[in-house]
mmCIF file of C-alpha atoms in Angstrom:
data_model
loop_
_atom_site.group_PDB
_atom_site.id
_atom_site.type_symbol
_atom_site.label_atom_id
_atom_site.label_comp_id
_atom_site.label_asym_id
_atom_site.label_seq_id
_atom_site.Cartn_x
_atom_site.Cartn_y
_atom_site.Cartn_z
ATOM 1 C CA UNK M 112 135.179 239.350 43.310
ATOM 2 C CA UNK M 113 132.995 242.240 42.098
ATOM 3 C CA UNK M 114 133.911 241.539 38.446
ATOM 4 C CA UNK M 115 133.410 237.798 38.923
ATOM 5 C CA UNK M 116 129.746 238.184 39.849
ATOM 6 C CA UNK M 117 128.801 240.339 36.874
ATOM 7 C CA UNK M 118 127.282 237.404 35.005
ATOM 8 C CA UNK M 119 125.961 235.610 38.122
ATOM 9 C CA UNK M 120 122.262 235.180 37.347
ATOM 10 C CA UNK M 121 119.306 234.118 39.511
ATOM 11 C CA UNK M 122 119.485 230.649 37.977
ATOM 12 C CA UNK M 123 122.296 229.878 40.439
ATOM 13 C CA UNK M 124 119.704 229.548 43.242
ATOM 14 C CA UNK M 125 118.802 226.239 41.608
ATOM 15 C CA UNK M 126 121.963 224.753 43.129
ATOM 16 C CA UNK M 127 120.716 225.716 46.596
ATOM 17 C CA UNK M 128 117.316 224.243 45.843
ATOM 18 C CA UNK M 129 118.758 220.958 44.572
ATOM 19 C CA UNK M 130 121.061 220.574 47.573
ATOM 20 C CA UNK M 131 118.286 221.275 50.090
ATOM 21 C CA UNK M 132 116.078 218.831 48.188
ATOM 22 C CA UNK M 133 118.533 216.001 48.827
ATOM 23 C CA UNK M 134 118.387 216.690 52.574
ATOM 24 C CA UNK M 135 114.610 216.971 52.906
ATOM 25 C CA UNK M 136 113.907 214.068 50.527
ATOM 26 C CA UNK M 137 116.277 211.800 52.389
ATOM 27 C CA UNK M 138 114.662 212.684 55.731
ATOM 28 C CA UNK M 139 111.170 212.028 54.302
ATOM 29 C CA UNK M 140 111.911 208.508 53.024
ATOM 30 C CA UNK M 141 109.412 205.945 54.355
ATOM 31 C CA UNK M 142 110.265 202.557 55.723
ATOM 32 C CA UNK M 143 113.121 201.481 58.036
ATOM 33 C CA UNK M 144 115.704 204.135 58.744
ATOM 34 C CA UNK M 145 119.108 203.595 57.191
ATOM 35 C CA UNK M 146 121.823 204.073 59.856
ATOM 36 C CA UNK M 147 123.606 207.371 59.347
ATOM 37 C CA UNK M 148 121.251 208.633 56.653
ATOM 38 C CA UNK M 149 119.728 211.358 58.813
ATOM 39 C CA UNK M 150 123.198 212.604 59.799
ATOM 40 C CA UNK M 151 124.217 212.793 56.152
ATOM 41 C CA UNK M 152 120.978 214.632 55.335
ATOM 42 C CA UNK M 153 121.685 217.126 58.145
ATOM 43 C CA UNK M 154 125.153 217.743 56.729
ATOM 44 C CA UNK M 155 123.757 218.246 53.209
ATOM 45 C CA UNK M 156 121.211 220.721 54.617
ATOM 46 C CA UNK M 157 124.031 222.643 56.345
ATOM 47 C CA UNK M 158 125.764 222.803 52.979
ATOM 48 C CA UNK M 159 122.602 224.187 51.379
ATOM 49 C CA UNK M 160 122.457 226.872 54.096
ATOM 50 C CA UNK M 161 126.059 227.862 53.461
ATOM 51 C CA UNK M 162 125.397 227.947 49.688
ATOM 52 C CA UNK M 163 122.344 230.175 50.265
ATOM 53 C CA UNK M 164 124.260 232.670 52.399
ATOM 54 C CA UNK M 165 127.170 232.783 49.926
ATOM 55 C CA UNK M 166 124.810 233.241 46.975
ATOM 56 C CA UNK M 167 122.761 235.927 48.716
ATOM 57 C CA UNK M 168 125.961 237.883 49.375
ATOM 58 C CA UNK M 169 127.171 237.393 45.787
ATOM 59 C CA UNK M 170 123.811 238.473 44.340
ATOM 60 C CA UNK M 171 123.843 241.533 46.589
ATOM 61 C CA UNK M 172 127.191 242.484 45.082
ATOM 62 C CA UNK M 173 125.733 241.878 41.632
ATOM 63 C CA UNK M 174 122.812 244.239 42.249
ATOM 64 C CA UNK M 175 125.089 246.844 43.881
ATOM 65 C CA UNK M 176 127.843 246.994 41.316
ATOM 66 C CA UNK M 177 126.233 245.628 38.110
ATOM 67 C CA UNK M 178 122.739 247.114 38.089
ATOM 68 C CA UNK M 179 122.809 247.366 34.301
ATOM 69 C CA UNK M 180 123.257 243.622 34.066
ATOM 70 C CA UNK M 181 120.627 243.018 36.749
ATOM 71 C CA UNK M 182 118.085 245.117 34.859
ATOM 72 C CA UNK M 183 119.027 243.309 31.671
ATOM 73 C CA UNK M 184 118.268 239.989 33.380
ATOM 74 C CA UNK M 185 114.806 241.241 34.344
ATOM 75 C CA UNK M 186 114.127 242.281 30.767
ATOM 76 C CA UNK M 187 115.430 239.021 29.300
ATOM 77 C CA UNK M 188 112.554 236.504 28.912
ATOM 78 C CA UNK M 189 115.063 233.667 29.168
ATOM 79 C CA UNK M 190 116.414 234.839 32.516
ATOM 80 C CA UNK M 191 113.596 236.648 34.298
ATOM 81 C CA UNK M 192 111.640 233.499 35.212
ATOM 82 C CA UNK M 193 114.623 232.298 37.272
ATOM 83 C CA UNK M 194 113.751 234.973 39.869
ATOM 84 C CA UNK M 195 111.295 232.427 41.154
ATOM 85 C CA UNK M 196 114.323 230.367 42.223
ATOM 86 C CA UNK M 197 115.202 232.888 44.923
ATOM 87 C CA UNK M 198 111.923 232.225 46.670
ATOM 88 C CA UNK M 199 112.209 228.464 46.325
ATOM 89 C CA UNK M 200 115.780 228.468 47.666
ATOM 90 C CA UNK M 201 114.710 230.372 50.742
ATOM 91 C CA UNK M 202 111.733 228.116 51.302
ATOM 92 C CA UNK M 203 113.647 224.872 50.710
ATOM 93 C CA UNK M 204 116.373 225.740 53.161
ATOM 94 C CA UNK M 205 113.830 226.999 55.686
ATOM 95 C CA UNK M 206 111.714 223.855 55.476
ATOM 96 C CA UNK M 207 114.863 221.734 55.782
ATOM 97 C CA UNK M 208 115.723 223.545 59.022
ATOM 98 C CA UNK M 209 112.667 222.056 60.719
ATOM 99 C CA UNK M 210 112.960 218.604 59.190
ATOM 100 C CA UNK M 211 116.694 217.849 59.567
ATOM 101 C CA UNK M 212 118.560 221.079 60.422
ATOM 102 C CA UNK M 213 117.243 221.007 63.980
ATOM 103 C CA UNK M 214 119.457 218.023 64.677
ATOM 104 C CA UNK M 215 122.471 220.317 64.414
ATOM 105 C CA UNK M 216 121.238 223.801 65.363
ATOM 106 C CA UNK M 217 118.484 222.912 67.878
ATOM 107 C CA UNK M 218 114.727 223.230 67.778
ATOM 108 C CA UNK M 219 114.511 226.938 68.726
ATOM 109 C CA UNK M 220 117.117 228.081 66.186
ATOM 110 C CA UNK M 221 115.540 225.864 63.490
ATOM 111 C CA UNK M 222 112.100 227.352 64.174
ATOM 112 C CA UNK M 223 113.382 230.909 64.105
ATOM 113 C CA UNK M 224 115.301 230.329 60.892
ATOM 114 C CA UNK M 225 112.305 228.736 59.210
ATOM 115 C CA UNK M 226 110.025 231.617 60.239
ATOM 116 C CA UNK M 227 112.414 234.116 58.710
ATOM 117 C CA UNK M 228 113.010 232.175 55.508
ATOM 118 C CA UNK M 229 109.367 231.147 55.076
ATOM 119 C CA UNK M 230 108.237 234.739 55.435
ATOM 120 C CA UNK M 231 110.850 236.052 53.012
ATOM 121 C CA UNK M 232 110.408 233.153 50.582
ATOM 122 C CA UNK M 233 106.612 233.453 50.519
ATOM 123 C CA UNK M 234 106.716 237.183 49.925
ATOM 124 C CA UNK M 235 109.250 236.958 47.133
ATOM 125 C CA UNK M 236 107.440 233.981 45.623
ATOM 126 C CA UNK M 237 104.105 235.788 45.435
ATOM 127 C CA UNK M 238 105.836 238.865 44.051
ATOM 128 C CA UNK M 239 107.603 236.790 41.359
ATOM 129 C CA UNK M 240 104.371 235.009 40.441
ATOM 130 C CA UNK M 241 102.853 238.399 39.583
ATOM 131 C CA UNK M 242 105.843 240.406 38.391
ATOM 132 C CA UNK M 243 107.427 237.942 35.956
ATOM 133 C CA UNK M 244 104.234 237.149 34.002
ATOM 134 C CA UNK M 245 103.528 240.896 33.961
ATOM 135 C CA UNK M 246 106.974 241.597 32.475
ATOM 136 C CA UNK M 247 106.429 238.800 29.940
ATOM 137 C CA UNK M 248 103.191 240.373 28.878
ATOM 138 C CA UNK M 249 104.167 244.057 28.674
ATOM 139 C CA UNK M 250 107.969 244.225 28.302
ATOM 140 C CA UNK M 251 109.265 240.925 26.946
ATOM 141 C CA UNK M 252 108.773 240.035 23.308
ATOM 142 C CA UNK M 253 107.934 236.356 23.430
ATOM 143 C CA UNK M 254 106.121 234.019 21.071
ATOM 144 C CA UNK M 255 104.482 230.654 21.651
ATOM 145 C CA UNK M 256 107.346 229.023 19.775
ATOM 146 C CA UNK M 257 109.727 230.238 22.510
ATOM 147 C CA UNK M 258 107.828 228.563 25.361
ATOM 148 C CA UNK M 259 110.000 226.423 27.656
ATOM 149 C CA UNK M 260 109.447 224.823 31.077
ATOM 150 C CA UNK M 261 111.518 227.668 32.538
ATOM 151 C CA UNK M 262 108.345 229.787 32.267
ATOM 152 C CA UNK M 263 106.874 227.666 35.099
ATOM 153 C CA UNK M 264 109.484 228.700 37.694
ATOM 154 C CA UNK M 265 107.846 231.842 39.081
ATOM 155 C CA UNK M 266 104.466 230.104 39.167
ATOM 156 C CA UNK M 267 105.753 227.124 41.189
ATOM 157 C CA UNK M 268 107.238 229.248 44.002
ATOM 158 C CA UNK M 269 103.899 229.701 45.825
ATOM 159 C CA UNK M 270 103.404 225.918 45.653
ATOM 160 C CA UNK M 271 106.697 225.431 47.501
ATOM 161 C CA UNK M 272 105.452 227.834 50.158
ATOM 162 C CA UNK M 273 102.219 225.861 50.368
ATOM 163 C CA UNK M 274 104.148 222.602 50.878
ATOM 164 C CA UNK M 275 106.508 223.804 53.634
ATOM 165 C CA UNK M 276 104.114 226.157 55.403
ATOM 166 C CA UNK M 277 102.211 223.379 57.266
ATOM 167 C CA UNK M 278 105.418 222.569 59.128
ATOM 168 C CA UNK M 279 104.877 225.784 61.079
ATOM 169 C CA UNK M 280 101.198 225.138 61.901
ATOM 170 C CA UNK M 281 101.799 223.149 65.114
ATOM 171 C CA UNK M 282 104.039 225.915 66.422
ATOM 172 C CA UNK M 283 101.181 228.456 66.362
ATOM 173 C CA UNK M 284 98.474 228.911 69.038
ATOM 174 C CA UNK M 285 95.428 226.706 68.454
ATOM 175 C CA UNK M 286 92.434 228.284 66.736
ATOM 176 C CA UNK M 287 92.513 231.212 64.345
ATOM 177 C CA UNK M 288 96.276 231.304 63.875
ATOM 178 C CA UNK M 289 96.656 227.676 62.874
ATOM 179 C CA UNK M 290 93.605 227.688 60.640
ATOM 180 C CA UNK M 291 94.672 230.908 58.929
ATOM 181 C CA UNK M 292 98.142 229.652 58.089
ATOM 182 C CA UNK M 293 96.907 226.265 56.891
ATOM 183 C CA UNK M 294 94.164 227.705 54.702
ATOM 184 C CA UNK M 295 96.550 230.353 53.440
ATOM 185 C CA UNK M 296 98.792 227.498 52.267
ATOM 186 C CA UNK M 297 95.779 225.890 50.588
ATOM 187 C CA UNK M 298 95.116 229.195 48.808
ATOM 188 C CA UNK M 299 98.720 229.328 47.543
ATOM 189 C CA UNK M 300 98.349 225.746 46.408
ATOM 190 C CA UNK M 301 95.310 226.771 44.352
ATOM 191 C CA UNK M 302 96.789 229.881 42.778
ATOM 192 C CA UNK M 303 99.996 228.060 41.819
ATOM 193 C CA UNK M 304 98.170 225.020 40.464
ATOM 194 C CA UNK M 305 95.740 227.052 38.310
ATOM 195 C CA UNK M 306 98.547 229.245 37.015
ATOM 196 C CA UNK M 307 100.561 226.176 36.130
ATOM 197 C CA UNK M 308 97.591 224.655 34.296
ATOM 198 C CA UNK M 309 97.436 227.837 32.201
ATOM 199 C CA UNK M 310 101.145 227.740 31.311
ATOM 200 C CA UNK M 311 101.791 224.036 30.898
ATOM 201 C CA UNK M 312 99.748 223.630 27.685
ATOM 202 C CA UNK M 313 101.938 226.220 26.018
ATOM 203 C CA UNK M 314 105.043 224.235 26.962
ATOM 204 C CA UNK M 315 103.588 220.942 25.796
ATOM 205 C CA UNK M 316 102.275 222.430 22.536
ATOM 206 C CA UNK M 317 105.714 223.955 21.821
ATOM 207 C CA UNK M 318 107.364 220.586 22.426
ATOM 208 C CA UNK M 319 104.956 218.689 20.143
ATOM 209 C CA UNK M 320 104.668 221.196 17.287
ATOM 210 C CA UNK M 321 108.094 222.811 17.436
ATOM 211 C CA UNK M 322 110.287 219.752 17.934
ATOM 212 C CA UNK M 323 112.846 219.058 20.669
ATOM 213 C CA UNK M 324 114.237 221.891 22.733
ATOM 214 C CA UNK M 325 117.772 223.133 22.103
ATOM 215 C CA UNK M 326 120.324 220.792 23.665
ATOM 216 C CA UNK M 327 121.256 223.127 26.525
ATOM 217 C CA UNK M 328 117.600 223.564 27.457
ATOM 218 C CA UNK M 329 116.635 219.916 27.302
ATOM 219 C CA UNK M 330 117.205 219.292 31.036
ATOM 220 C CA UNK M 331 114.595 221.997 31.751
ATOM 221 C CA UNK M 332 111.904 219.466 30.782
ATOM 222 C CA UNK M 333 112.405 218.058 34.254
ATOM 223 C CA UNK M 334 111.101 221.349 35.676
ATOM 224 C CA UNK M 335 107.571 220.170 34.874
ATOM 225 C CA UNK M 336 107.963 217.593 37.611
ATOM 226 C CA UNK M 337 108.264 220.443 40.125
ATOM 227 C CA UNK M 338 104.606 221.521 40.303
ATOM 228 C CA UNK M 339 103.489 217.873 40.073
ATOM 229 C CA UNK M 340 105.608 216.528 42.871
ATOM 230 C CA UNK M 341 105.353 219.660 45.024
ATOM 231 C CA UNK M 342 101.560 219.781 44.809
ATOM 232 C CA UNK M 343 101.363 216.132 45.840
ATOM 233 C CA UNK M 344 103.701 216.906 48.724
ATOM 234 C CA UNK M 345 101.540 219.923 49.649
ATOM 235 C CA UNK M 346 98.240 218.056 49.874
ATOM 236 C CA UNK M 347 99.913 215.418 52.007
ATOM 237 C CA UNK M 348 101.249 218.122 54.295
ATOM 238 C CA UNK M 349 97.736 219.658 54.528
ATOM 239 C CA UNK M 350 96.314 216.344 55.656
ATOM 240 C CA UNK M 351 99.091 215.964 58.262
ATOM 241 C CA UNK M 352 98.526 219.428 59.753
ATOM 242 C CA UNK M 353 94.713 219.536 59.501
ATOM 243 C CA UNK M 354 93.766 217.555 62.670
ATOM 244 C CA UNK M 355 95.184 220.227 64.981
ATOM 245 C CA UNK M 356 94.103 223.191 62.892
ATOM 246 C CA UNK M 357 90.671 222.581 61.344
ATOM 247 C CA UNK M 358 87.349 221.097 62.472
ATOM 248 C CA UNK M 359 86.761 217.390 61.752
ATOM 249 C CA UNK M 360 84.865 217.639 58.436
ATOM 250 C CA UNK M 361 87.428 219.899 56.832
ATOM 251 C CA UNK M 362 90.380 217.967 58.200
ATOM 252 C CA UNK M 363 88.971 214.689 56.936
ATOM 253 C CA UNK M 364 88.366 216.251 53.492
ATOM 254 C CA UNK M 365 92.025 217.243 53.252
ATOM 255 C CA UNK M 366 92.956 213.656 54.087
ATOM 256 C CA UNK M 367 90.794 212.428 51.205
ATOM 257 C CA UNK M 368 92.269 215.116 48.909
ATOM 258 C CA UNK M 369 95.793 213.884 49.670
ATOM 259 C CA UNK M 370 94.934 210.535 48.063
ATOM 260 C CA UNK M 371 92.411 211.467 45.386
ATOM 261 C CA UNK M 372 94.617 214.261 44.089
ATOM 262 C CA UNK M 373 98.039 212.813 44.756
ATOM 263 C CA UNK M 374 97.640 209.394 43.100
ATOM 264 C CA UNK M 375 96.671 210.584 39.583
ATOM 265 C CA UNK M 376 99.099 213.503 39.670
ATOM 266 C CA UNK M 377 101.957 211.247 40.654
ATOM 267 C CA UNK M 378 100.969 208.986 37.798
ATOM 268 C CA UNK M 379 101.281 211.868 35.360
ATOM 269 C CA UNK M 380 104.589 212.818 36.938
ATOM 270 C CA UNK M 381 105.956 209.355 36.136
ATOM 271 C CA UNK M 382 104.708 209.696 32.573
ATOM 272 C CA UNK M 383 106.462 213.012 32.229
ATOM 273 C CA UNK M 384 109.620 211.598 33.846
ATOM 274 C CA UNK M 385 109.780 208.982 31.116
ATOM 275 C CA UNK M 386 109.149 211.561 28.377
ATOM 276 C CA UNK M 387 111.725 213.988 29.719
ATOM 277 C CA UNK M 388 114.255 211.205 30.277
ATOM 278 C CA UNK M 389 113.902 210.082 26.649
ATOM 279 C CA UNK M 390 114.560 213.640 25.472
ATOM 280 C CA UNK M 391 117.653 213.882 27.683
ATOM 281 C CA UNK M 392 119.024 210.600 26.311
ATOM 282 C CA UNK M 393 118.507 211.925 22.800
ATOM 283 C CA UNK M 394 120.200 215.204 23.668
ATOM 284 C CA UNK M 395 123.213 213.444 25.154
ATOM 285 C CA UNK M 396 123.615 211.404 21.985
ATOM 286 C CA UNK M 397 123.617 214.667 20.053
ATOM 287 C CA UNK M 398 126.386 216.173 22.223
ATOM 288 C CA UNK M 399 124.582 217.937 25.084
ATOM 289 C CA UNK M 400 127.272 219.375 27.373
ATOM 290 C CA UNK M 401 127.012 220.417 30.999
ATOM 291 C CA UNK M 402 125.271 223.691 31.729
ATOM 292 C CA UNK M 403 123.553 225.059 34.842
ATOM 293 C CA UNK M 404 120.292 223.717 33.448
ATOM 294 C CA UNK M 405 121.458 220.287 34.721
ATOM 295 C CA UNK M 406 120.317 221.394 38.198
ATOM 296 C CA UNK M 407 116.797 220.850 36.817
ATOM 297 C CA UNK M 408 117.484 217.127 37.375
ATOM 298 C CA UNK M 409 117.560 217.703 41.168
ATOM 299 C CA UNK M 410 114.880 219.802 42.875
ATOM 300 C CA UNK M 411 111.943 218.596 40.703
ATOM 301 C CA UNK M 412 112.871 214.956 41.306
ATOM 302 C CA UNK M 413 113.193 215.770 45.007
ATOM 303 C CA UNK M 414 109.572 216.994 45.087
ATOM 304 C CA UNK M 415 108.507 213.675 43.572
ATOM 305 C CA UNK M 416 110.356 211.850 46.350
ATOM 306 C CA UNK M 417 108.492 213.781 49.026
ATOM 307 C CA UNK M 418 105.261 213.429 47.071
ATOM 308 C CA UNK M 419 105.666 209.642 46.897
ATOM 309 C CA UNK M 420 106.553 209.590 50.603
ATOM 310 C CA UNK M 421 103.365 211.533 51.373
ATOM 311 C CA UNK M 422 101.307 208.978 49.407
ATOM 312 C CA UNK M 423 103.053 206.154 51.263
ATOM 313 C CA UNK M 424 101.912 207.725 54.567
ATOM 314 C CA UNK M 425 98.327 208.281 53.494
ATOM 315 C CA UNK M 426 97.668 205.089 51.529
ATOM 316 C CA UNK M 427 99.871 202.609 53.395
ATOM 317 C CA UNK M 428 100.879 201.064 50.090
ATOM 318 C CA UNK M 429 104.415 199.630 49.870
ATOM 319 C CA UNK M 430 104.596 200.523 46.175
ATOM 320 C CA UNK M 431 104.990 204.188 47.104
ATOM 321 C CA UNK M 432 107.712 203.293 49.585
ATOM 322 C CA UNK M 433 109.641 201.692 46.738
ATOM 323 C CA UNK M 434 108.871 204.606 44.408
ATOM 324 C CA UNK M 435 110.217 207.125 46.893
ATOM 325 C CA UNK M 436 113.416 205.139 47.452
ATOM 326 C CA UNK M 437 113.978 204.684 43.686
ATOM 327 C CA UNK M 438 113.453 208.360 42.959
ATOM 328 C CA UNK M 439 115.762 209.303 45.825
ATOM 329 C CA UNK M 440 118.510 207.201 44.256
ATOM 330 C CA UNK M 441 117.961 209.097 40.978
ATOM 331 C CA UNK M 442 118.047 212.367 42.902
ATOM 332 C CA UNK M 443 121.367 211.594 44.599
ATOM 333 C CA UNK M 444 122.946 210.530 41.323
ATOM 334 C CA UNK M 445 121.747 213.697 39.550
ATOM 335 C CA UNK M 446 122.891 215.951 42.383
ATOM 336 C CA UNK M 447 126.333 214.352 42.486
ATOM 337 C CA UNK M 448 126.877 214.885 38.733
ATOM 338 C CA UNK M 449 125.602 218.470 38.814
ATOM 339 C CA UNK M 450 127.624 219.346 41.900
ATOM 340 C CA UNK M 451 130.873 217.965 40.509
ATOM 341 C CA UNK M 452 130.513 219.751 37.197
ATOM 342 C CA UNK M 453 129.507 223.005 38.899
ATOM 343 C CA UNK M 454 132.502 222.954 41.198
ATOM 344 C CA UNK M 455 134.727 222.241 38.244
ATOM 345 C CA UNK M 456 133.204 225.124 36.296
ATOM 346 C CA UNK M 457 133.655 227.490 39.219
ATOM 347 C CA UNK M 458 137.269 226.645 39.727
ATOM 348 C CA UNK M 459 138.022 227.029 36.045
ATOM 349 C CA UNK M 460 135.996 230.237 35.807
ATOM 350 C CA UNK M 461 133.994 228.933 32.831
ATOM 351 C CA UNK M 462 130.606 229.213 34.555
ATOM 352 C CA UNK M 463 131.102 232.842 35.566
ATOM 353 C CA UNK M 464 132.452 233.965 32.206
ATOM 354 C CA UNK M 465 130.465 236.218 29.925
ATOM 355 C CA UNK M 466 128.157 234.373 27.530
ATOM 356 C CA UNK M 467 129.749 233.639 24.197
ATOM 357 C CA UNK M 468 128.436 235.789 21.361
ATOM 358 C CA UNK M 469 126.426 234.012 18.754
ATOM 359 C CA UNK M 470 128.412 233.149 15.656
ATOM 360 C CA UNK M 471 127.989 235.589 12.834
ATOM 361 C CA UNK M 472 126.282 234.015 9.835
ATOM 362 C CA UNK M 473 127.608 235.387 6.525
ATOM 363 C CA UNK M 474 125.042 237.211 4.478
ATOM 364 C CA UNK M 475 124.053 235.312 1.337
ATOM 365 C CA UNK M 476 125.609 236.695 -1.801
ATOM 366 C CA UNK M 477 123.978 236.377 -5.191
ATOM 367 C CA UNK M 478 126.412 235.736 -8.020
ATOM 368 C CA UNK M 479 125.544 235.688 -11.704
ATOM 369 C CA UNK M 480 127.710 233.358 -13.761
ATOM 370 C CA UNK M 481 128.756 233.915 -17.380
ATOM 371 C CA UNK M 482 126.008 231.543 -18.461
ATOM 372 C CA UNK M 483 123.424 233.773 -16.815
ATOM 373 C CA UNK M 484 122.572 231.343 -13.997
ATOM 374 C CA UNK M 485 122.095 232.806 -10.533
ATOM 375 C CA UNK M 486 123.878 231.190 -7.565
#
């Protein structure tokens, strides 16, 4: 077991995030309730909790017995951004406890679990949002041509905290406590949004000027949907929690923000979904095989489901009901494919094997022929 986790990186938390996203997105769907859907969502959330516990234990073994590899991950610009996934996994499972997990473990246990996971997830998310960009600036050797959507991961973690934090607001005493938590979530929304706006142009410029991403990284284009859908979800959650936490003018302003911000951002998310989908189709035609990057098809799409559901609540438009349902269907399909391939890779050992060394390219040899020509 100790040897098996040597190459277990922080990117594996994406599987926890994607599984929890299916549960919370299904519970958030607007419109008539499908019989049995909530029970299925609760079961999926329970699976995400078990995956989180197993992965936390495996990563603890990794840090205990393979510290050299763990340090190498931190110093690798392709791996270090995935440390943001730890925070988002904790937050996603914690938020799911209050939305659907309480059906199985009870309200008190769900609240206690969410408090613990929200606190830990927020702390690690804020730390990653500072530490990873710092490492990229002073220790990593990166160039603009190397920019990928993976760079967004540590910056999105505080946005996830901002989106799930309002669930705890009604459980606090009225007054200072509720207002502090809600406005703290608004602050995390702002810091994550502005940081994303700084990083996203690098990703888009790399895509336009440098050509398509490598095949294995192409699914990471879906990661851009994460800050878009999660920020739309967050402003909707602010509007839901504001009436019991803030005075009337501020609460009403957050209700307006949920619509005026969410509608255009969701429009851009749909544009990016089409662009990313076209790149994925191209990559599949060129032989893109399964990799753990396929989990990028899950959690970001799940945030768009909850974002569309929030817009459905605050606008009353049926078009957002249909959008949420359609995106949820895409999410379930993506999760099913990623889960099956991941299970198959775990059983075969392929996903936990050491990375294959890059093929050695023969050095060019200059040969002079009898005629004097150089080849």
